[in-house]
Amino acid sequence: MVEALFGEHHIPPGDVGTVPIVSTSRDEAAARLRTIEAILRALGVDFRKAGEAIELQRDDGAPVAFKVFAASIAGVSGFTAIAAICDEVAKWQDRDTGANPAKEVLASLRPTMATQPRARLFLSSSPLSTLDAHYDACEQGETSTQCVAYAPTWTANPSISEQDTRALEPDARVWAREYRALPQAAISAAFDPDAVDRAFRDPGCSYHAGERVLVLDPSSGRNDSFTYAVVGWSWPLLPVTAYAMTDLTDEWGRVIAGSCAYVVDARGNRIVRDDYTGQINPFLQVEEIGGIDGAFWQNMRGDDVVDRLCGVCEEHAIRRVVSDQREALMLEAAFATRGYKFTAYDWTNSNKTAAVGLIRGWLRDGVITIAPHETIRKQLHAFSEKFTTTGALTYGARTGHDDYAALLLTAAIADSDGALSMSPLATRKPSGRNFVTWSDRGL
């Protein structure tokens, strides 16, 4: 604003001094335009809106315009810039390639300031990785041609405390990037190794097990393993004293019918009621973990593999199988023939990113237990998050295979889709036709 109104810029007659606001999209940039409009109104500066621009006349009579542009090479040329605001540079993304075009966009933008020796280019962004143009500029530090300023959220905006930001973002990795303003390493472990190790434990309590599903990570039987795991949510059984303390009474001290905090299943187990308001933490169990390893394609037919998996399903009373998209056509037909419901999920960059975030939450909050299995433990330790030179975020094994670790990603994608019964993503309490309500009148 100061540059536009009072900057020492010579704008040739017939030209307009432009302040381009460049962001990921025009909608993002337009939000900044609304802020500029509010500031101008507060200052009492006359202006007019013209489409996606705000036009005004400086005290020296020179015309100035604030205009919005999407971050594309072709879109930031053909004008005279007296200042340029590049918003969230580290997170720019090309719609077609998904890459961060910042280096090319900035190279196209700088010539617009060639005739304005006092024009300034502002690169404003929360950091992302160590592989983008914003990071490179910050790493150069203070020079004869640039100034650098750094501030975490609670310093830049004192109305927000550090504690507030931690409450907003429990994921330590994301919090450090988005609020503490620390760029993420190009390659880093996707999961906290200590949290991974803590997950390999017995639940340590009595529980009601929800319906189990069989999660697959198929292979063609040549190099990687065809892996599987039995997965499902469980809810802890509370001691009888916990239920008794939550009974509701009327003004005469009589127990209100239907107010007890538990229900009873067909086997007599006491399960928490839907309307129980106490703290209960369900947990995801990854139980039997197995695989067909090595080059087995010459020794086993597809039907042999499916028959083996159906044996696991029968042992755990499983009727539903979930998988990624590999070999989906064959598997869907084979399981359908045997009376099982099969669901294949296409892995995309977006749902893999969401799945990794969900697994991090499970690990962080201690709501996942994994049966002892050294291979999956090692693969979870080696599972990496990587920023490419184009700014894209990818996941996979740092070295070797990730066919066992991939089971958790498919389980997370399935849980997000509602495929796991009694999931806290779908409902806070177990409920449905398998339960009956207990009251002071009996069953």
C-alpha positions as semicolon CSV with decimal commas, in nm:
position;residue;x (nm);y (nm);z (nm)
1;M;0,000;0,000;0,000
2;V;0,281;0,242;0,090
3;E;0,463;0,158;-0,233
4;A;0,153;0,222;-0,440
5;L;0,057;0,553;-0,277
6;F;0,393;0,705;-0,186
7;G;0,669;0,505;-0,353
8;E;0,922;0,695;-0,564
9;H;0,818;0,558;-0,900
10;H;0,816;0,738;-1,235
11;I;0,515;0,620;-1,429
12;P;0,535;0,727;-1,796
13;P;0,241;0,922;-1,941
14;G;-0,022;0,688;-2,078
15;D;0,099;0,400;-1,862
16;V;-0,044;0,262;-1,536
17;G;0,167;0,168;-1,240
18;T;0,049;-0,184;-1,157
19;V;0,076;-0,371;-0,828
20;P;0,014;-0,734;-0,924
21;I;-0,109;-0,969;-0,652
22;V;-0,006;-1,319;-0,755
23;S;-0,146;-1,623;-0,576
24;T;-0,227;-1,990;-0,631
25;S;-0,558;-1,895;-0,789
26;R;-0,752;-1,581;-0,875
27;D;-0,988;-1,650;-0,586
28;E;-0,697;-1,652;-0,341
29;A;-0,560;-1,329;-0,487
30;A;-0,905;-1,167;-0,483
31;A;-0,916;-1,214;-0,106
32;R;-0,609;-0,989;-0,078
33;L;-0,784;-0,737;-0,304
34;R;-1,069;-0,713;-0,054
35;T;-0,817;-0,637;0,220
36;I;-0,666;-0,357;0,012
37;E;-1,014;-0,216;-0,049
38;A;-1,081;-0,207;0,326
39;I;-0,751;-0,029;0,394
40;L;-0,816;0,233;0,126
41;R;-1,161;0,302;0,271
42;A;-1,010;0,340;0,617
43;L;-0,751;0,585;0,479
44;G;-1,016;0,784;0,293
45;V;-0,847;0,727;-0,043
46;D;-1,075;0,751;-0,346
47;F;-1,070;0,447;-0,577
48;R;-1,287;0,255;-0,814
49;K;-1,329;-0,117;-0,872
50;A;-1,294;-0,244;-1,227
51;G;-1,344;-0,619;-1,247
52;E;-1,054;-0,789;-1,072
53;A;-0,872;-0,461;-1,015
54;I;-0,877;-0,155;-0,793
55;E;-0,779;0,169;-0,965
56;L;-0,683;0,501;-0,805
57;Q;-0,485;0,818;-0,871
58;R;-0,185;0,914;-0,663
59;D;-0,133;1,265;-0,530
60;D;0,115;1,326;-0,814
61;G;-0,157;1,239;-1,065
62;A;-0,011;0,907;-1,171
63;P;-0,261;0,623;-1,216
64;V;-0,209;0,306;-1,010
65;A;-0,393;-0,026;-1,021
66;F;-0,395;-0,328;-0,793
67;K;-0,465;-0,639;-1,005
68;V;-0,498;-1,009;-0,927
69;F;-0,319;-1,283;-1,119
70;A;-0,301;-1,660;-1,092
71;A;0,050;-1,801;-1,058
72;S;0,115;-1,892;-1,420
73;I;0,398;-1,797;-1,654
74;A;0,171;-1,651;-1,921
75;G;-0,044;-1,458;-1,676
76;V;0,214;-1,224;-1,520
77;S;0,344;-1,014;-1,808
78;G;0,240;-0,722;-2,026
79;F;0,224;-0,445;-1,764
80;T;0,451;-0,207;-1,574
81;A;0,488;-0,313;-1,213
82;I;0,588;-0,066;-0,943
83;A;0,564;-0,342;-0,679
84;A;0,457;-0,706;-0,682
85;I;0,301;-0,914;-0,406
86;C;0,349;-1,289;-0,439
87;D;0,128;-1,466;-0,188
88;E;0,199;-1,816;-0,050
89;V;0,480;-1,872;-0,299
90;A;0,588;-2,203;-0,146
91;K;0,242;-2,349;-0,215
92;W;0,188;-2,237;-0,573
93;Q;0,077;-2,527;-0,791
94;D;0,028;-2,565;-1,162
95;R;-0,319;-2,702;-1,236
96;D;-0,199;-2,930;-1,515
97;T;0,127;-3,069;-1,377
98;G;0,084;-3,019;-1,001
99;A;0,435;-2,869;-0,989
100;N;0,529;-2,544;-0,818
101;P;0,591;-2,293;-1,102
102;A;0,741;-2,023;-0,875
103;K;1,085;-2,004;-1,037
104;E;0,937;-1,963;-1,384
105;V;0,661;-1,724;-1,272
106;L;0,910;-1,501;-1,088
107;A;1,140;-1,506;-1,391
108;S;0,846;-1,384;-1,601
109;L;0,740;-1,125;-1,343
110;R;1,076;-0,952;-1,288
111;P;1,093;-0,798;-1,639
112;T;0,770;-0,608;-1,564
113;M;0,973;-0,405;-1,312
114;A;1,269;-0,342;-1,545
115;T;1,181;0,027;-1,600
116;Q;1,112;0,084;-1,230
117;P;1,446;0,075;-1,043
118;R;1,276;0,124;-0,705
119;A;1,009;-0,144;-0,758
120;R;0,998;-0,408;-0,489
121;L;0,904;-0,774;-0,510
122;F;0,743;-0,920;-0,198
123;L;0,755;-1,298;-0,154
124;S;0,521;-1,386;0,131
125;S;0,453;-1,743;0,236
126;S;0,439;-2,001;0,508
127;P;0,713;-2,252;0,426
128;L;0,663;-2,593;0,270
129;S;0,985;-2,772;0,182
130;T;1,353;-2,702;0,120
131;L;1,313;-2,742;-0,256
132;D;1,120;-2,432;-0,365
133;A;1,198;-2,076;-0,473
134;H;1,072;-1,925;-0,146
135;Y;1,310;-2,140;0,058
136;D;1,602;-2,052;-0,172
137;A;1,532;-1,679;-0,129
138;C;1,513;-1,710;0,250
139;E;1,836;-1,910;0,260
140;Q;2,021;-1,628;0,080
141;G;1,940;-1,405;0,375
142;E;1,998;-1,030;0,381
143;T;2,180;-0,911;0,069
144;S;2,227;-0,588;-0,121
145;T;1,914;-0,670;-0,321
146;Q;1,680;-0,829;-0,065
147;C;1,558;-0,815;0,293
148;V;1,433;-1,119;0,482
149;A;1,188;-1,135;0,773
150;Y;1,084;-1,445;0,967
151;A;0,813;-1,484;1,229
152;P;0,610;-1,773;1,372
153;T;0,235;-1,718;1,382
154;W;0,220;-1,604;1,745
155;T;0,485;-1,338;1,678
156;A;0,332;-1,213;1,354
157;N;-0,014;-1,209;1,513
158;P;0,006;-1,167;1,893
159;S;-0,368;-1,225;1,929
160;I;-0,291;-1,596;1,872
161;S;-0,078;-1,780;2,127
162;E;0,157;-2,070;2,062
163;Q;-0,076;-2,285;2,274
164;D;-0,367;-2,187;2,048
165;T;-0,178;-2,302;1,741
166;R;-0,093;-2,638;1,898
167;A;-0,461;-2,690;1,973
168;L;-0,545;-2,608;1,610
169;E;-0,290;-2,853;1,471
170;P;-0,198;-3,161;1,678
171;D;0,032;-3,303;1,409
172;A;0,380;-3,185;1,515
173;R;0,519;-3,196;1,162
174;V;0,238;-2,988;1,013
175;W;0,237;-2,752;1,314
176;A;0,610;-2,679;1,275
177;R;0,558;-2,598;0,908
178;E;0,234;-2,401;0,921
179;Y;0,268;-2,217;1,253
180;R;0,633;-2,221;1,355
181;A;0,734;-2,141;0,995
182;L;0,996;-2,413;0,960
183;P;1,030;-2,573;0,616
184;Q;1,008;-2,949;0,602
185;A;1,307;-3,156;0,495
186;A;1,295;-3,288;0,140
187;I;1,288;-3,646;0,269
188;S;1,170;-3,737;0,617
189;A;1,012;-4,027;0,801
190;A;0,638;-4,028;0,746
191;F;0,573;-4,166;1,095
192;D;0,727;-4,102;1,435
193;P;0,938;-4,415;1,503
194;D;0,869;-4,406;1,877
195;A;0,495;-4,387;1,814
196;V;0,525;-4,678;1,571
197;D;0,700;-4,891;1,833
198;R;0,438;-4,805;2,095
199;A;0,164;-4,936;1,865
200;F;0,301;-5,292;1,883
201;R;0,128;-5,389;2,205
202;D;-0,161;-5,580;2,350
203;P;-0,477;-5,369;2,402
204;G;-0,449;-5,434;2,775
205;C;-0,823;-5,436;2,840
206;S;-1,141;-5,628;2,774
207;Y;-1,319;-5,499;2,466
208;H;-1,606;-5,547;2,227
209;A;-1,472;-5,616;1,878
210;G;-1,647;-5,463;1,584
211;E;-1,684;-5,651;1,258
212;R;-1,342;-5,728;1,111
213;V;-1,238;-5,672;0,751
214;L;-0,952;-5,825;0,555
215;V;-0,719;-5,560;0,412
216;L;-0,505;-5,658;0,112
217;D;-0,202;-5,523;-0,068
218;P;-0,197;-5,746;-0,377
219;S;0,098;-5,829;-0,601
220;S;0,152;-6,020;-0,921
221;G;0,375;-6,268;-0,738
222;R;0,699;-6,173;-0,905
223;N;0,898;-5,942;-0,679
224;D;0,695;-5,792;-0,394
225;S;0,473;-5,971;-0,143
226;F;0,100;-6,024;-0,152
227;T;0,012;-5,907;0,200
228;Y;-0,298;-5,904;0,419
229;A;-0,411;-5,804;0,767
230;V;-0,723;-5,845;0,978
231;V;-0,837;-5,497;1,085
232;G;-1,123;-5,357;1,290
233;W;-1,227;-5,112;1,559
234;S;-1,285;-5,222;1,918
235;W;-1,450;-5,050;2,214
236;P;-1,334;-5,116;2,572
237;L;-1,568;-5,276;2,821
238;L;-1,610;-5,055;3,125
239;P;-1,613;-5,196;3,479
240;V;-1,955;-5,230;3,641
241;T;-1,871;-4,951;3,888
242;A;-1,831;-4,707;3,599
243;Y;-2,183;-4,782;3,482
244;A;-2,339;-4,760;3,826
245;M;-2,200;-4,411;3,885
246;T;-2,371;-4,276;3,573
247;D;-2,729;-4,386;3,646
248;L;-2,972;-4,095;3,631
249;T;-3,221;-4,046;3,913
250;D;-3,530;-3,834;3,951
251;E;-3,596;-3,588;4,236
252;W;-3,700;-3,875;4,468
253;G;-3,381;-4,069;4,403
254;R;-3,539;-4,333;4,181
255;V;-3,342;-4,460;3,879
256;I;-3,496;-4,330;3,559
257;A;-3,591;-4,611;3,322
258;G;-3,340;-4,658;3,042
259;S;-3,080;-4,433;3,204
260;C;-2,813;-4,692;3,280
261;A;-2,490;-4,635;3,086
262;Y;-2,461;-4,977;2,927
263;V;-2,628;-5,216;2,688
264;V;-2,586;-5,591;2,673
265;D;-2,493;-5,783;2,361
266;A;-2,613;-6,132;2,267
267;R;-2,330;-6,291;2,466
268;G;-2,402;-6,095;2,783
269;N;-2,118;-5,846;2,747
270;R;-2,192;-5,502;2,882
271;I;-2,135;-5,233;2,619
272;V;-2,150;-4,856;2,664
273;R;-2,479;-4,691;2,567
274;D;-2,511;-4,434;2,287
275;D;-2,605;-4,162;2,536
276;Y;-2,319;-4,232;2,778
277;T;-2,115;-3,912;2,807
278;G;-1,806;-4,043;2,985
279;Q;-1,465;-4,065;2,820
280;I;-1,429;-4,384;2,617
281;N;-1,149;-4,437;2,369
282;P;-1,205;-4,690;2,091
283;F;-0,895;-4,833;1,928
284;L;-0,809;-4,985;1,591
285;Q;-0,670;-5,336;1,602
286;V;-0,443;-5,471;1,331
287;E;-0,451;-5,836;1,422
288;E;-0,336;-6,123;1,205
289;I;-0,073;-5,998;0,958
290;G;0,059;-6,223;0,685
291;G;0,172;-6,246;0,328
292;I;0,276;-6,463;0,042
293;D;0,635;-6,358;-0,014
294;G;0,872;-6,382;-0,307
295;A;0,816;-6,497;-0,664
296;F;0,518;-6,724;-0,618
297;W;0,349;-6,670;-0,953
298;Q;0,481;-6,997;-1,100
299;N;0,371;-7,206;-0,803
300;M;0,029;-7,061;-0,713
301;R;-0,276;-6,977;-0,919
302;G;-0,490;-6,676;-0,844
303;D;-0,763;-6,904;-0,706
304;D;-0,511;-7,065;-0,471
305;V;-0,424;-6,724;-0,329
306;V;-0,791;-6,630;-0,285
307;D;-0,869;-6,965;-0,120
308;R;-0,592;-6,904;0,132
309;L;-0,729;-6,557;0,207
310;C;-1,082;-6,694;0,244
311;G;-0,946;-6,930;0,508
312;V;-0,832;-6,624;0,706
313;C;-1,176;-6,469;0,659
314;E;-1,351;-6,780;0,790
315;E;-1,127;-6,790;1,097
316;H;-1,221;-6,430;1,189
317;A;-1,585;-6,434;1,066
318;I;-1,501;-6,176;0,799
319;R;-1,739;-6,102;0,511
320;R;-1,575;-5,794;0,365
321;V;-1,241;-5,751;0,188
322;V;-1,081;-5,416;0,097
323;S;-0,780;-5,355;-0,125
324;D;-0,604;-5,109;-0,350
325;Q;-0,672;-5,118;-0,723
326;R;-0,405;-5,373;-0,817
327;E;-0,544;-5,701;-0,954
328;A;-0,888;-5,568;-0,863
329;L;-1,073;-5,721;-1,159
330;M;-0,960;-6,074;-1,079
331;L;-0,998;-6,039;-0,703
332;E;-1,347;-5,889;-0,716
333;A;-1,474;-6,176;-0,931
334;A;-1,299;-6,442;-0,722
335;F;-1,426;-6,312;-0,388
336;A;-1,779;-6,255;-0,522
337;T;-1,790;-6,617;-0,636
338;R;-1,709;-6,722;-0,279
339;G;-1,971;-6,493;-0,126
340;Y;-1,751;-6,206;-0,004
341;K;-1,794;-5,835;-0,060
342;F;-1,482;-5,688;-0,223
343;T;-1,404;-5,315;-0,245
344;A;-1,104;-5,173;-0,431
345;Y;-0,979;-4,820;-0,362
346;D;-0,780;-4,632;-0,622
347;W;-0,476;-4,476;-0,461
348;T;-0,435;-4,110;-0,548
349;N;-0,190;-3,854;-0,417
350;S;-0,468;-3,678;-0,227
351;N;-0,615;-3,983;-0,053
352;K;-0,267;-4,118;0,028
353;T;-0,182;-3,785;0,191
354;A;-0,507;-3,795;0,390
355;A;-0,442;-4,158;0,488
356;V;-0,093;-4,077;0,615
357;G;-0,239;-3,794;0,823
358;L;-0,503;-4,027;0,969
359;I;-0,241;-4,291;1,059
360;R;-0,025;-4,025;1,224
361;G;-0,324;-3,933;1,438
362;W;-0,382;-4,297;1,535
363;L;-0,016;-4,334;1,632
364;R;0,004;-4,002;1,812
365;D;-0,311;-4,064;2,016
366;G;-0,226;-4,426;2,091
367;V;-0,551;-4,558;1,942
368;I;-0,397;-4,828;1,723
369;T;-0,259;-5,164;1,832
370;I;-0,061;-5,382;1,592
371;A;0,011;-5,750;1,635
372;P;0,384;-5,836;1,661
373;H;0,532;-5,843;1,310
374;E;0,889;-5,734;1,251
375;T;0,858;-5,670;0,878
376;I;0,569;-5,426;0,903
377;R;0,744;-5,252;1,194
378;K;1,060;-5,201;0,987
379;Q;0,861;-5,084;0,685
380;L;0,669;-4,830;0,893
381;H;1,003;-4,698;1,022
382;A;1,134;-4,668;0,666
383;F;0,817;-4,524;0,514
384;S;0,908;-4,175;0,394
385;E;0,750;-3,847;0,299
386;K;0,929;-3,680;0,011
387;F;0,898;-3,344;-0,158
388;T;1,002;-3,360;-0,522
389;T;1,182;-3,078;-0,701
390;T;0,847;-2,980;-0,855
391;G;0,692;-2,930;-0,510
392;A;0,479;-3,244;-0,513
393;L;0,452;-3,458;-0,200
394;T;0,500;-3,833;-0,240
395;Y;0,512;-4,130;-0,005
396;G;0,686;-4,464;-0,015
397;A;0,968;-4,680;0,115
398;R;1,301;-4,501;0,140
399;T;1,461;-4,826;0,022
400;G;1,317;-5,170;-0,043
401;H;0,948;-5,257;-0,027
402;D;0,645;-5,111;0,154
403;D;0,392;-5,388;0,084
404;Y;0,321;-5,448;0,453
405;A;0,317;-5,080;0,553
406;A;0,076;-5,019;0,264
407;L;-0,186;-5,224;0,449
408;L;-0,231;-4,939;0,698
409;L;-0,278;-4,684;0,420
410;T;-0,553;-4,892;0,259
411;A;-0,712;-4,944;0,602
412;A;-0,710;-4,566;0,660
413;I;-0,863;-4,499;0,317
414;A;-1,130;-4,764;0,385
415;D;-1,202;-4,616;0,729
416;S;-1,247;-4,271;0,575
417;D;-1,495;-4,430;0,334
418;G;-1,697;-4,584;0,617
419;A;-1,590;-4,943;0,547
420;L;-1,483;-5,018;0,907
421;S;-1,772;-5,075;1,146
422;M;-1,788;-4,896;1,482
423;S;-1,533;-4,642;1,359
424;P;-1,520;-4,315;1,557
425;L;-1,515;-4,139;1,219
426;A;-1,872;-4,256;1,169
427;T;-2,018;-4,255;1,521
428;R;-1,900;-4,180;1,871
429;K;-2,057;-4,490;2,025
430;P;-2,117;-4,847;1,907
431;S;-2,480;-4,895;1,817
432;G;-2,714;-5,089;1,592
433;R;-2,905;-5,415;1,575
434;N;-2,639;-5,615;1,764
435;F;-2,719;-5,441;2,092
436;V;-3,015;-5,429;2,325
437;T;-3,082;-5,157;2,580
438;W;-3,072;-5,228;2,955
439;S;-3,294;-5,033;3,190
440;D;-3,431;-5,074;3,543
441;R;-3,715;-5,273;3,388
442;G;-3,475;-5,534;3,254
443;L;-3,404;-5,636;2,896
